Amino acid sequence: MEVQDYIAVLRKRWLSILLVTLLAGGGAVAATLMTTPTYTAASQVFVSVRTGSTSSDLLQGSSFTQKQVKSYTDLVTTPRVLIPVIENLDIATTPDELAKSITATSPLDTVLITITATHEDAQTAADLANATAVSLATEVTALEKPEDGPSPVEISTVRTASAPLAPSAPNKRLNVALGVLAGLAAGFGIAVARHVLDTRIRTEDDVRQVTDASVIATITHDDDASKTPLIVQANPQSHRAEAFRRLRTNLQFLDVADDLQTLVVTSSLPGEGKSTTTINLAITLADAGSRVVLVDADLRRPT
């Protein structure tokens, strides 16, 4: 298919494409309204190491902290950190379930850890993020503490989570936009598929695609043709009458050398217009001065 074919499909089936798009957009709206809103809150901690005052100690401490931050980030969603959170907030859940709603990230080459909690209640999401930050600091201090002194690692909260005012999900605008785009793509795809799979012959271009025979005339469809079949006689100035005259002229020039005298009109199925075409063609030939004999060879259902 070429570009003009796609444009033709769009112009021909724009209504069905629009309908599919509206259905998909409506489905996205319904799914969004049925989805329970969730809220996201985030707290941030700073990881530092107690070192000496020399530049060498400071450099070693900074290098050590950056290496350990990745481990501390992974430690956030472990049961050792989350069990105290569950106990402090008195939440009816398990560490594994709670870990699904908590994430921890650390920007590259920094000693900051961002702890994000998601919950259906805004205040609970903030409490989870703050409690997880406190629990992380406690557990890291316990893990890094030597036997004969305080822990060299200190984790301090630098940003406390607050209850969000608006839900983070679902994103209504994004969902509706995606639904409309998906519906538009699906509608256009269905329209193209229908066009490709449609084998009916409707236009001269369709005829050219399936045969090398030339189209010598095109008779337009008329719902009232059954009521006034002799259109050349009943309304000789109409477009259909002119189309039958064009058919007569083209037939006369198909074989000029042998002076065509006999024509057979047939079709593949009943009701396709053989009789109407033949009668009007005979009238136009007679109008042009020819002597015409019309024979109905349909012995089972003659007209």
Coordinates of C-alpha atoms in Angstrom, one line a residue:
M1 CA 0.0 0.0 0.0
E2 CA 1.1 3.5 -0.8
V3 CA 0.6 6.8 1.1
Q4 CA -2.5 7.6 -0.9
D5 CA -4.0 4.2 -0.1
Y6 CA -3.7 4.9 3.6
I7 CA -5.3 8.3 3.1
A8 CA -8.1 6.7 1.2
V9 CA -8.6 4.2 4.1
L10 CA -8.7 7.0 6.6
R11 CA -11.3 9.0 4.6
K12 CA -13.4 5.9 3.9
R13 CA -13.4 4.4 7.4
W14 CA -12.9 7.5 9.6
L15 CA -16.1 6.8 11.5
S16 CA -15.1 3.3 12.6
I17 CA -11.6 4.6 13.5
L18 CA -13.2 7.3 15.6
L19 CA -15.5 4.8 17.3
V20 CA -12.7 2.5 18.3
T21 CA -10.7 5.5 19.5
L22 CA -13.6 6.7 21.7
L23 CA -14.1 3.2 23.1
A24 CA -10.5 2.9 24.0
G25 CA -10.4 6.4 25.6
G26 CA -13.6 5.6 27.5
G27 CA -12.1 2.3 28.7
A28 CA -9.0 4.2 29.9
V29 CA -11.2 6.6 31.8
A30 CA -13.2 3.8 33.4
A31 CA -10.1 1.9 34.4
T32 CA -8.6 5.1 35.8
L33 CA -11.7 5.8 37.9
M34 CA -11.8 2.2 39.2
T35 CA -8.1 2.2 40.2
T36 CA -7.5 3.0 43.9
P37 CA -5.4 6.1 44.2
T38 CA -1.9 5.7 45.8
Y39 CA 0.3 8.3 47.4
T40 CA 4.1 8.5 47.3
A41 CA 6.3 10.1 50.0
A42 CA 10.1 10.3 50.1
S43 CA 12.7 10.9 52.8
Q44 CA 16.4 11.3 52.3
V45 CA 19.4 10.4 54.4
F46 CA 23.1 11.5 54.4
V47 CA 25.8 8.9 55.0
S48 CA 29.0 10.1 56.7
V49 CA 32.0 8.5 58.3
R50 CA 33.8 9.7 61.4
T51 CA 37.5 10.2 60.4
G52 CA 40.6 12.0 61.5
S53 CA 41.4 15.6 60.6
T54 CA 44.1 14.9 58.0
S55 CA 43.4 15.1 54.3
S56 CA 44.4 11.4 53.9
D57 CA 41.8 10.4 56.5
L58 CA 39.1 12.5 54.9
L59 CA 39.9 11.0 51.5
Q60 CA 39.7 7.5 52.8
G61 CA 36.5 8.2 54.6
S62 CA 34.9 9.6 51.5
S63 CA 35.9 6.7 49.4
F64 CA 34.7 4.2 52.0
T65 CA 31.3 6.0 52.3
Q66 CA 30.6 6.0 48.6
K67 CA 31.4 2.3 48.4
Q68 CA 29.2 1.4 51.3
V69 CA 26.2 3.5 50.1
K70 CA 25.3 0.9 47.5
S71 CA 25.1 -1.8 50.3
Y72 CA 23.1 0.5 52.5
T73 CA 20.7 1.2 49.7
D74 CA 20.1 -2.6 49.2
L75 CA 19.7 -2.9 53.0
V76 CA 16.6 -0.7 53.0
T77 CA 14.2 -3.4 51.8
T78 CA 15.6 -6.2 54.0
P79 CA 13.6 -7.7 56.9
R80 CA 16.2 -6.4 59.4
V81 CA 15.2 -2.8 58.5
L82 CA 11.5 -3.3 57.8
I83 CA 10.6 -5.4 60.9
P84 CA 11.2 -2.5 63.3
V85 CA 9.1 -0.3 60.9
I86 CA 6.2 -2.7 61.1
E87 CA 6.5 -2.9 64.9
N88 CA 6.7 0.9 65.4
L89 CA 3.8 1.7 63.1
D90 CA 1.8 -1.3 64.1
I91 CA 1.1 -2.3 60.5
A92 CA -0.6 -5.7 59.7
T93 CA 1.8 -6.8 57.0
T94 CA 5.0 -8.8 56.5
P95 CA 8.5 -7.5 55.6
D96 CA 8.2 -9.1 52.1
E97 CA 4.9 -7.4 51.4
L98 CA 6.1 -4.1 52.8
A99 CA 9.3 -4.3 50.7
K100 CA 7.0 -4.1 47.5
S101 CA 5.9 -0.6 48.5
I102 CA 9.3 0.8 49.4
T103 CA 12.2 1.6 47.2
A104 CA 15.7 3.1 47.8
T105 CA 17.9 4.9 45.3
S106 CA 21.2 6.7 45.5
P107 CA 22.4 9.2 42.9
L108 CA 25.8 8.3 41.3
D109 CA 28.9 9.5 43.2
T110 CA 26.9 10.8 46.1
V111 CA 26.4 9.7 49.7
L112 CA 22.7 10.4 49.7
I113 CA 20.0 7.7 49.9
T114 CA 16.4 8.5 48.9
I115 CA 13.8 6.3 50.5
T116 CA 10.4 6.2 48.8
A117 CA 7.2 4.7 50.2
T118 CA 3.9 4.2 48.4
H119 CA 0.6 3.6 50.2
E120 CA -3.2 4.2 49.7
D121 CA -3.1 6.6 52.6
A122 CA -1.0 9.8 52.2
Q123 CA 0.0 10.1 55.9
T124 CA 0.9 6.4 56.1
A125 CA 3.2 6.7 53.1
A126 CA 5.0 9.6 54.8
D127 CA 5.2 7.6 58.1
L128 CA 6.6 4.6 56.3
A129 CA 9.4 6.6 54.6
N130 CA 10.4 8.4 57.8
A131 CA 10.3 5.2 59.9
T132 CA 12.4 3.3 57.3
A133 CA 15.0 6.1 57.3
V134 CA 15.3 5.9 61.1
S135 CA 15.4 2.1 61.1
L136 CA 18.1 2.2 58.4
A137 CA 20.3 4.5 60.5
T138 CA 19.8 2.3 63.6
E139 CA 20.7 -1.0 61.8
V140 CA 23.7 0.5 59.9
T141 CA 25.1 1.8 63.2
A142 CA 24.6 -1.6 64.8
L143 CA 26.2 -3.4 61.8
E144 CA 29.2 -1.1 61.5
K145 CA 29.9 -0.7 65.3
P146 CA 33.2 -2.2 66.4
E147 CA 33.5 -4.1 69.7
D148 CA 35.6 -1.5 71.4
G149 CA 34.1 1.8 70.2
P150 CA 31.3 3.7 68.5
S151 CA 30.3 3.1 64.9
P152 CA 32.3 5.1 62.4
V153 CA 29.3 5.4 60.1
E154 CA 26.6 7.9 60.8
I155 CA 23.3 8.2 58.9
S156 CA 21.4 11.4 59.3
T157 CA 18.0 12.4 57.9
V158 CA 18.3 15.5 55.7
R159 CA 14.8 15.5 54.3
T160 CA 11.8 14.4 56.2
A161 CA 8.8 13.0 54.2
S162 CA 5.5 14.8 54.5
A163 CA 2.1 13.6 53.5
P164 CA 1.5 14.3 49.7
L165 CA -1.4 16.4 48.8
A166 CA -2.2 14.6 45.5
P167 CA -2.0 10.9 44.5
S168 CA 0.9 9.8 42.5
A169 CA -1.1 7.1 40.7
P170 CA -3.1 6.7 38.6
N171 CA -2.0 9.4 36.2
K172 CA -5.4 10.4 34.7
R173 CA -4.0 12.5 31.8
L174 CA -1.4 10.0 30.9
N175 CA -3.8 7.1 31.0
V176 CA -6.4 8.8 28.9
A177 CA -3.8 10.0 26.4
L178 CA -2.4 6.4 26.1
G179 CA -5.9 5.0 25.8
V180 CA -6.7 7.5 23.0
L181 CA -3.4 6.8 21.2
A182 CA -3.9 3.0 21.5
G183 CA -7.5 3.3 20.3
L184 CA -6.4 5.4 17.3
A185 CA -3.7 2.9 16.4
A186 CA -6.0 0.0 16.8
G187 CA -8.8 1.6 14.9
F188 CA -6.5 2.5 12.0
G189 CA -5.0 -1.0 12.1
I190 CA -8.4 -2.6 11.9
A191 CA -9.4 -0.3 9.1
V192 CA -6.2 -1.2 7.1
A193 CA -6.8 -4.9 7.8
R194 CA -10.4 -4.7 6.6
H195 CA -9.2 -2.8 3.5
V196 CA -6.5 -5.4 2.7
L197 CA -8.8 -8.4 3.4
D198 CA -11.7 -7.0 1.5
T199 CA -11.8 -8.7 -1.9
R200 CA -14.9 -7.1 -3.3
I201 CA -14.7 -5.1 -6.5
R202 CA -16.0 -1.6 -6.1
T203 CA -13.9 0.7 -8.3
E204 CA -12.0 0.6 -11.6
D205 CA -8.8 0.5 -9.7
D206 CA -10.0 -2.7 -8.0
V207 CA -10.7 -4.2 -11.5
R208 CA -7.2 -3.3 -12.7
Q209 CA -5.7 -5.1 -9.7
V210 CA -7.3 -8.4 -10.5
T211 CA -7.4 -8.5 -14.4
D212 CA -5.8 -7.1 -17.4
A213 CA -9.1 -6.5 -19.2
S214 CA -10.1 -2.9 -19.8
V215 CA -13.1 -1.2 -18.3
I216 CA -15.3 0.0 -21.2
A217 CA -18.0 1.6 -19.1
T218 CA -19.1 2.3 -15.5
I219 CA -22.8 2.2 -14.7
T220 CA -23.6 3.9 -11.4
H221 CA -25.8 2.2 -8.8
D222 CA -29.4 3.3 -8.6
D223 CA -31.7 2.0 -5.9
D224 CA -34.7 2.7 -8.1
A225 CA -33.4 0.7 -11.1
S226 CA -35.8 -2.1 -10.4
K227 CA -38.7 0.3 -10.6
T228 CA -37.5 2.0 -13.9
P229 CA -35.3 -0.6 -15.6
L230 CA -35.6 1.0 -19.0
I231 CA -33.7 4.1 -18.0
V232 CA -32.5 5.0 -21.5
Q233 CA -36.2 5.3 -22.6
A234 CA -37.7 6.6 -19.4
N235 CA -35.0 9.3 -18.7
P236 CA -32.7 9.6 -21.7
Q237 CA -30.9 12.7 -20.2
S238 CA -29.8 11.0 -17.0
H239 CA -26.2 10.0 -16.1
R240 CA -27.1 6.3 -16.2
A241 CA -28.6 6.6 -19.7
E242 CA -25.4 8.4 -20.8
A243 CA -23.3 5.6 -19.3
F244 CA -25.2 3.0 -21.4
R245 CA -24.6 5.1 -24.5
R246 CA -20.9 5.2 -23.7
L247 CA -21.0 1.4 -23.3
R248 CA -22.6 1.1 -26.7
T249 CA -20.0 3.3 -28.4
N250 CA -17.0 1.5 -26.7
L251 CA -18.4 -1.9 -27.7
Q252 CA -18.7 -0.7 -31.3
F253 CA -15.0 0.2 -31.4
L254 CA -13.7 -3.0 -29.7
D255 CA -13.4 -4.8 -33.1
V256 CA -13.7 -2.3 -35.9
A257 CA -12.2 -4.6 -38.5
D258 CA -14.7 -7.5 -38.1
D259 CA -17.7 -5.3 -37.5
L260 CA -18.9 -6.8 -34.2
Q261 CA -22.5 -8.2 -34.6
T262 CA -23.1 -10.5 -31.7
L263 CA -22.8 -9.8 -28.0
V264 CA -23.3 -12.1 -25.0
V265 CA -24.0 -10.5 -21.6
T266 CA -23.5 -12.6 -18.5
S267 CA -22.4 -12.5 -14.8
S268 CA -21.4 -14.8 -12.0
L269 CA -24.5 -14.5 -9.8
P270 CA -28.2 -13.7 -10.2
G271 CA -29.4 -10.2 -9.6
E272 CA -26.2 -8.5 -10.8
G273 CA -27.9 -6.5 -13.6
K274 CA -27.6 -8.7 -16.7
S275 CA -31.1 -8.1 -17.9
T276 CA -31.2 -4.4 -17.1
T277 CA -27.8 -3.8 -18.8
T278 CA -28.8 -5.9 -21.9
I279 CA -32.2 -4.2 -22.4
N280 CA -30.8 -0.7 -22.1
L281 CA -27.8 -1.6 -24.3
A282 CA -30.2 -2.9 -26.9
I283 CA -32.2 0.4 -26.8
T284 CA -29.1 2.5 -27.3
L285 CA -28.0 0.4 -30.3
A286 CA -31.5 0.8 -31.8
D287 CA -31.4 4.5 -31.2
A288 CA -28.1 4.6 -33.1
G289 CA -29.8 3.0 -36.1
S290 CA -28.9 -0.6 -35.7
R291 CA -31.3 -3.5 -36.1
V292 CA -31.3 -5.4 -32.8
V293 CA -32.6 -8.8 -31.8
L294 CA -32.6 -9.4 -28.0
V295 CA -32.6 -13.0 -26.9
D296 CA -33.0 -14.0 -23.2
A297 CA -31.0 -17.2 -22.8
D298 CA -31.8 -17.7 -19.1
L299 CA -34.2 -20.6 -19.6
R300 CA -34.8 -21.2 -15.9
R301 CA -35.5 -17.6 -14.8
P302 CA -36.2 -15.5 -17.9
T303 CA -36.9 -11.8 -17.7

